[in-house]
Coordinates of C-alpha atoms and ligand atoms in Angstrom, one line a residue:
M1098 CA -13.1 6.8 23.6
S1099 CA -11.4 9.2 21.2
T1100 CA -9.3 7.8 18.3
K1101 CA -5.6 7.6 19.0
I1102 CA -3.5 6.3 16.1
L1103 CA -0.2 4.4 15.8
I1104 CA 1.3 4.1 12.4
I1105 CA 4.1 1.5 12.1
G1106 CA 6.3 2.0 9.0
A1107 CA 5.4 5.7 8.8
C1108 CA 8.5 6.7 6.9
G1109 CA 7.7 4.7 3.8
Q1110 CA 6.1 5.6 0.5
I1111 CA 2.5 5.3 1.8
G1112 CA 3.2 6.0 5.5
T1113 CA 4.6 9.4 4.7
E1114 CA 1.4 10.6 3.1
L1115 CA -0.9 8.6 5.4
T1116 CA 0.8 10.2 8.5
A1117 CA 0.2 13.8 7.1
K1118 CA -3.4 13.1 6.3
L1119 CA -4.2 11.3 9.6
R1120 CA -2.5 14.2 11.5
A1121 CA -4.7 16.7 9.6
T1122 CA -7.8 14.6 10.2
Y1123 CA -7.4 13.6 13.8
G1124 CA -5.1 16.3 15.2
V1125 CA -1.3 16.1 15.6
D1126 CA -1.5 15.0 19.2
N1127 CA -3.7 12.0 18.4
V1128 CA -1.3 10.4 15.8
V1129 CA 1.9 8.6 16.7
A1130 CA 4.2 7.9 13.7
S1131 CA 6.8 5.2 14.1
D1132 CA 9.4 3.4 12.0
I1133 CA 12.6 1.5 12.4
R1134 CA 14.3 4.4 10.5
K1135 CA 14.4 7.9 11.8
L1136 CA 14.7 10.1 8.7
E1137 CA 15.0 13.9 8.4
N1138 CA 11.5 14.3 7.0
D1139 CA 8.0 15.7 7.9
V1140 CA 6.9 12.5 9.5
V1141 CA 9.6 12.9 12.1
K1142 CA 9.6 16.7 12.3
N1143 CA 5.8 17.5 12.2
G1144 CA 4.5 15.5 15.2
I1145 CA 5.0 12.6 17.6
F1146 CA 7.6 10.1 16.3
E1147 CA 9.0 7.0 17.9
V1148 CA 11.6 4.5 16.7
V1149 CA 10.1 1.0 16.8
N1150 CA 10.8 -2.4 15.4
A1151 CA 7.6 -4.0 14.1
L1152 CA 9.1 -7.4 15.0
D1153 CA 9.3 -6.5 18.7
Y1154 CA 6.0 -7.2 20.4
N1155 CA 7.0 -5.5 23.7
Q1156 CA 8.0 -2.3 22.0
I1157 CA 4.7 -2.1 20.2
E1158 CA 2.8 -2.9 23.4
H1159 CA 4.7 -0.3 25.2
L1160 CA 3.8 2.4 22.7
I1161 CA 0.2 1.4 22.7
E1162 CA 0.1 1.7 26.5
K1163 CA 2.1 4.9 26.6
Y1164 CA -0.1 6.8 24.1
Q1165 CA -3.4 4.9 24.8
I1166 CA -3.6 3.8 21.2
T1167 CA -7.0 2.7 19.8
D1168 CA -6.2 2.2 16.1
V1169 CA -3.0 0.7 14.5
Y1170 CA -2.0 1.1 10.8
L1171 CA 0.6 -1.5 10.1
M1172 CA 2.6 -0.4 7.0
A1173 CA 6.0 -2.0 7.7
A1174 CA 6.7 -4.8 5.2
L1175 CA 9.3 -6.0 2.6
L1176 CA 7.9 -5.3 -0.8
S1177 CA 7.7 -7.6 -3.9
A1178 CA 11.0 -7.1 -5.6
T1179 CA 13.0 -6.7 -2.3
A1180 CA 11.3 -9.7 -0.8
E1181 CA 12.5 -12.0 -3.7
K1182 CA 16.0 -11.1 -2.7
N1183 CA 15.5 -12.1 0.9
P1184 CA 12.6 -14.6 1.2
A1185 CA 13.2 -15.8 4.7
F1186 CA 13.4 -12.3 6.2
A1187 CA 10.4 -11.1 4.1
W1188 CA 8.3 -13.9 5.5
D1189 CA 9.4 -13.1 9.1
L1190 CA 8.8 -9.4 8.8
N1191 CA 5.5 -9.5 6.9
M1192 CA 3.9 -12.3 9.0
N1193 CA 5.2 -11.7 12.5
S1194 CA 4.5 -7.9 12.5
L1195 CA 0.9 -8.8 11.6
F1196 CA 0.6 -11.4 14.3
H1197 CA 1.9 -9.0 16.9
V1198 CA -0.8 -6.4 16.0
L1199 CA -3.5 -9.1 15.7
N1200 CA -2.6 -10.5 19.1
L1201 CA -2.6 -7.1 20.7
A1202 CA -6.2 -6.6 19.4
K1203 CA -7.2 -10.1 20.5
A1204 CA -5.9 -9.1 24.0
G1205 CA -8.2 -6.1 23.9
K1206 CA -5.3 -3.6 23.9
I1207 CA -6.4 -1.9 20.6
Q1208 CA -9.7 -1.6 18.9
K1209 CA -9.1 -1.4 15.2
I1210 CA -6.3 -2.5 12.7
F1211 CA -5.5 -1.4 9.2
W1212 CA -3.3 -3.9 7.4
P1213 CA -2.6 -3.5 3.6
S1214 CA -2.7 -6.4 1.3
S1215 CA -1.7 -6.3 -2.4
I1216 CA -2.6 -7.4 -5.9
A1217 CA 0.4 -9.7 -5.4
V1218 CA -2.1 -12.2 -3.7
F1219 CA -3.1 -13.2 -7.2
G1220 CA -1.0 -15.5 -9.4
P1221 CA -0.5 -16.8 -12.9
T1222 CA -3.6 -19.0 -12.7
T1223 CA -5.8 -16.0 -11.7
P1224 CA -8.0 -14.5 -14.5
R1225 CA -5.9 -11.4 -15.5
D1226 CA -8.6 -9.1 -16.7
N1227 CA -11.1 -7.5 -14.4
T1228 CA -9.9 -9.9 -11.7
P1229 CA -12.8 -10.8 -9.3
Q1230 CA -12.8 -10.5 -5.5
Y1231 CA -13.3 -14.2 -5.2
T1232 CA -11.1 -16.2 -7.6
V1233 CA -8.2 -18.6 -8.0
M1234 CA -5.3 -17.3 -5.9
E1235 CA -2.0 -19.1 -6.3
P1236 CA 0.6 -16.3 -5.7
S1237 CA 4.1 -17.2 -7.0
T1238 CA 6.2 -14.6 -5.1
V1239 CA 7.3 -14.6 -1.5
Y1240 CA 5.6 -11.3 -1.1
G1241 CA 2.3 -12.6 -2.5
I1242 CA 2.4 -15.7 -0.4
S1243 CA 2.9 -13.5 2.7
K1244 CA 0.1 -11.2 1.8
Q1245 CA -2.3 -14.0 1.0
S1246 CA -1.5 -15.8 4.3
G1247 CA -1.9 -12.5 6.1
E1248 CA -5.4 -12.1 4.6
R1249 CA -6.4 -15.6 5.8
W1250 CA -5.1 -14.8 9.3
C1251 CA -7.0 -11.4 9.4
E1252 CA -10.3 -13.1 8.5
Y1253 CA -9.6 -15.9 11.1
Y1254 CA -8.9 -13.4 13.9
N1255 CA -12.1 -11.5 12.9
K1256 CA -14.3 -14.6 12.9
Q1257 CA -12.7 -16.4 15.9
Y1258 CA -11.8 -13.5 18.2
G1259 CA -13.9 -10.6 16.9
V1260 CA -10.8 -8.5 16.0
D1261 CA -11.8 -5.5 13.9
V1262 CA -9.2 -5.7 11.2
R1263 CA -9.7 -4.0 7.8
S1264 CA -7.7 -4.4 4.7
I1265 CA -7.3 -3.3 1.0
R1266 CA -5.5 -5.0 -1.8
Y1267 CA -3.5 -2.0 -3.0
P1268 CA -2.6 -1.9 -6.7
G1269 CA 0.7 -0.2 -7.7
L1270 CA 0.8 3.2 -6.0
I1271 CA 2.1 6.4 -7.6
S1272 CA 3.2 9.5 -5.7
W1273 CA 5.7 12.3 -5.9
T1274 CA 6.4 13.1 -2.3
S1275 CA 8.5 10.0 -1.3
P1276 CA 10.3 7.4 -3.3
P1277 CA 8.8 3.9 -3.7
G1278 CA 10.1 1.0 -1.6
G1279 CA 11.2 -1.7 -4.0
G1280 CA 8.0 -2.9 -5.7
T1281 CA 7.3 -4.2 -9.2
T1282 CA 5.2 -1.1 -10.1
D1283 CA 7.9 1.3 -9.1
Y1284 CA 8.6 2.1 -12.8
A1285 CA 5.4 4.1 -13.0
V1286 CA 6.9 6.5 -10.5
D1287 CA 10.4 6.5 -11.8
I1288 CA 9.2 7.3 -15.4
Y1289 CA 8.0 10.7 -14.3
Y1290 CA 11.4 11.6 -12.7
K1291 CA 13.3 10.5 -15.8
A1292 CA 10.9 12.2 -18.2
L1293 CA 11.7 15.5 -16.5
E1294 CA 15.4 15.0 -15.9
D1295 CA 16.6 13.1 -19.0
K1296 CA 13.6 13.1 -21.4
K1297 CA 14.1 9.4 -21.8
F1298 CA 13.4 6.3 -19.7
T1299 CA 14.4 2.6 -19.8
C1300 CA 11.6 0.5 -18.5
F1301 CA 12.2 -2.8 -16.6
L1302 CA 8.9 -4.1 -17.9
S1303 CA 7.9 -4.7 -21.5
E1304 CA 5.7 -2.2 -23.4
N1305 CA 2.4 -4.0 -23.2
T1306 CA 2.5 -5.1 -19.5
G1307 CA -0.8 -3.9 -18.1
L1308 CA -1.0 -3.4 -14.4
P1309 CA -3.5 -1.9 -12.0
M1310 CA -2.3 1.4 -10.5
M1311 CA -3.6 4.2 -8.3
Y1312 CA -2.6 7.7 -7.5
M1313 CA -1.5 8.0 -3.8
D1314 CA -4.3 10.5 -2.8
D1315 CA -6.9 7.9 -3.8
A1316 CA -5.1 5.2 -1.8
I1317 CA -5.0 7.4 1.3
K1318 CA -8.6 8.3 0.8
A1319 CA -9.5 4.6 0.6
T1320 CA -7.4 3.7 3.6
I1321 CA -9.0 6.3 5.9
S1322 CA -12.5 5.7 4.6
I1323 CA -12.4 2.0 5.2
M1324 CA -11.2 2.7 8.7
Q1325 CA -14.0 5.2 9.3
A1326 CA -16.8 3.1 7.9
P1327 CA -19.2 1.5 10.4
A1328 CA -18.0 -2.0 11.3
E1329 CA -21.1 -3.7 9.8
K1330 CA -20.3 -2.3 6.4
I1331 CA -17.0 -4.1 6.3
K1332 CA -18.3 -7.4 5.2
I1333 CA -15.1 -8.8 3.8
R1334 CA -12.5 -9.3 6.5
S1335 CA -9.7 -10.8 4.4
S1336 CA -9.1 -7.9 2.0
Y1337 CA -11.0 -5.8 -0.5
N1338 CA -10.1 -5.6 -4.2
L1339 CA -9.5 -1.9 -4.9
S1340 CA -9.0 -0.3 -8.3
A1341 CA -8.6 3.1 -10.1
V1342 CA -6.7 2.8 -13.4
S1343 CA -4.8 0.2 -15.4
F1344 CA -2.2 1.0 -18.0
T1345 CA 0.9 -0.4 -19.8
P1346 CA 4.3 1.3 -19.9
K1347 CA 3.5 2.3 -23.5
E1348 CA 0.3 4.0 -22.5
I1349 CA 1.9 6.0 -19.6
A1350 CA 4.7 7.1 -22.0
E1351 CA 2.0 8.3 -24.4
S1352 CA 0.4 10.4 -21.6
I1353 CA 3.7 11.9 -20.7
K1354 CA 4.5 12.8 -24.4
K1355 CA 1.4 15.0 -24.3
H1356 CA 3.3 17.2 -21.8
I1357 CA 6.9 16.5 -22.9
P1358 CA 6.8 15.7 -26.7
E1359 CA 10.5 14.8 -27.0
F1360 CA 10.2 12.1 -24.3
T1361 CA 11.3 8.6 -25.5
I1362 CA 11.1 5.2 -23.8
D1363 CA 12.8 1.9 -24.4
Y1364 CA 12.4 -1.5 -22.7
A1365 CA 14.8 -3.8 -20.9
P1366 CA 12.7 -6.3 -18.9
D1367 CA 14.5 -7.8 -15.9
F1368 CA 13.4 -10.3 -13.2
R1369 CA 10.4 -8.0 -12.3
Q1370 CA 8.8 -8.9 -15.7
A1371 CA 8.0 -12.4 -14.4
I1372 CA 6.5 -10.9 -11.2
A1373 CA 4.3 -8.5 -13.3
D1374 CA 3.3 -11.3 -15.6
S1375 CA 1.9 -13.2 -12.7
W1376 CA -0.3 -10.3 -11.5
P1377 CA -3.7 -9.0 -12.8
A1378 CA -3.9 -6.4 -15.5
S1379 CA -7.1 -4.9 -14.1
I1380 CA -9.2 -5.4 -11.0
D1381 CA -13.0 -5.7 -10.3
D1382 CA -13.5 -3.7 -7.1
S1383 CA -17.3 -3.7 -7.0
Y1384 CA -17.5 -5.0 -3.4
A1385 CA -15.5 -2.0 -2.1
R1386 CA -17.7 0.3 -4.1
T1387 CA -21.0 -1.3 -2.8
D1388 CA -20.0 -2.1 0.8
W1389 CA -18.3 1.1 1.9
G1390 CA -18.7 3.5 -0.9
W1391 CA -15.3 3.5 -2.6
Q1392 CA -14.8 5.9 -5.5
H1393 CA -11.6 7.0 -7.1
D1394 CA -10.8 10.5 -8.2
F1395 CA -7.7 10.2 -10.4
D1396 CA -7.5 8.7 -13.9
M1397 CA -4.2 8.4 -15.8
E1398 CA -4.3 11.8 -17.5
R1399 CA -5.0 13.6 -14.3
M1400 CA -2.3 11.6 -12.5
T1401 CA 0.3 12.5 -15.2
S1402 CA -0.5 16.2 -15.0
V1403 CA -0.2 16.2 -11.2
M1404 CA 2.9 14.1 -11.1
L1405 CA 4.8 16.2 -13.7
E1406 CA 3.6 19.5 -12.2
N1407 CA 4.7 18.6 -8.6
L1408 CA 8.0 16.9 -9.6
A1409 CA 9.0 19.9 -11.7
K1410 CA 8.5 22.2 -8.7
K1411 CA 10.4 19.7 -6.4
Ligands
LIG2246 N1 3.6 1.0 -2.5 C1 2.8 0.2 -3.2 O1 2.7 0.3 -4.4 C2 2.1 -0.9 -2.4 C3 1.2 -1.8 -3.1 C4 0.6 -2.8 -2.5 C5 0.7 -3.0 -1.1 N2 1.6 -2.2 -0.4 C6 1.8 -2.4 1.0 O2 1.6 -1.2 1.8 C7 2.5 -1.2 2.9 C8 3.4 0.0 2.9 O3 4.1 0.0 1.6 P1 5.1 1.2 1.2 O4 5.1 1.3 -0.2 O5 4.9 2.4 2.0 O6 6.5 0.5 1.7 P2 7.9 1.2 2.0 O7 8.9 0.1 1.8 O8 8.0 2.4 1.2 O9 7.8 1.5 3.5 C9 7.8 0.6 4.5 C10 8.3 1.3 5.8 O10 8.4 0.3 6.8 C11 9.6 0.5 7.6 N3 10.0 -0.7 8.2 C12 10.7 -1.8 7.6 N4 10.9 -2.7 8.5 C13 10.4 -2.3 9.7 C14 10.4 -2.8 11.0 N5 11.0 -4.0 11.3 N6 9.8 -2.0 12.0 C15 9.3 -0.8 11.7 N7 9.3 -0.3 10.5 C16 9.9 -1.0 9.5 C17 10.6 1.0 6.6 O11 11.7 1.7 7.2 C18 9.7 1.9 5.7 O12 9.8 3.2 6.1 C19 3.3 -2.6 2.8 O13 2.6 -3.5 3.6 C20 3.2 -2.9 1.4 O14 3.2 -4.3 1.2 C21 2.3 -1.2 -1.1

């Protein structure tokens, strides 16, 4: 059976770029983008698009039958900073959208699921440097609790019902095409915009807060490559640690100054500092590299060059 893809949450920061790459890889007619919002963007204009609510099982089932979907990429969620403002709704959206898709796979209606987890599954008691795949996990945010629970359920559905679900713990993702959706690592996108517009930036994290980050092209590459890998290579069915670069606000500011010497940064930490302090500073992703051949392409300097170049054109 040929691959027919449904992306749920396609208008978000990741979905926008994932949709374009999946359309280019599998053909426009084999990719159905969907979101609760219908925006005036390439996701909606450049291929099949449907409005769907990820909390509505029947709507998702209908789309799966209508387009004979084989693979679902579930990107709809409330992110870390937004989730703290609306814990009950974040739990509802992040968990029940996942259950719907897992149950559709259990019922044999789809063959493969991609569901993203996050470095937010770790918590203040986790070793912060080079955080291992298997370690203490006591997340202290609603978002982290929902992602860790989601991981447990993914593994359970795989072991008990043979559901082919694949997952990555994304670090903070950096891209220039669409704005971030309310996460704790959003500063690392915003800083490039402000560097070009105002030559100065006030950071909501303190200068030495190290966090794992990744350029979006690497994240999309990882997402498609874990989905294309033979099933037997995906040995971890909770979620894989995934890493590219780690840096502090001070370090990213230094890399920007190499391009914009007059750029200045100051620091005004807010509630997101506590979230960042509970997360790893760097990640050990050796299982992803060994099991399915993960390799990143972008370090911080390359990312800064590409971000500044593209945002300047934009
Ligand atoms: N961006 C990051 O840095 C990052 C890091 C780790 C994990 N993740 C995970 O990756 C996934 C995608 O993240 P993102 O940054 O693209 O998020 P985003 O907030 O930019 O996009 C989410 C999309 O889902 C849509 N959506 C929300 N509720 C919906 C519903 N009920 N039905 C259908 N669509 C709905 C939104 O309209 C939005 O377009 C999420 O699961 C997120 O937790 C992201």
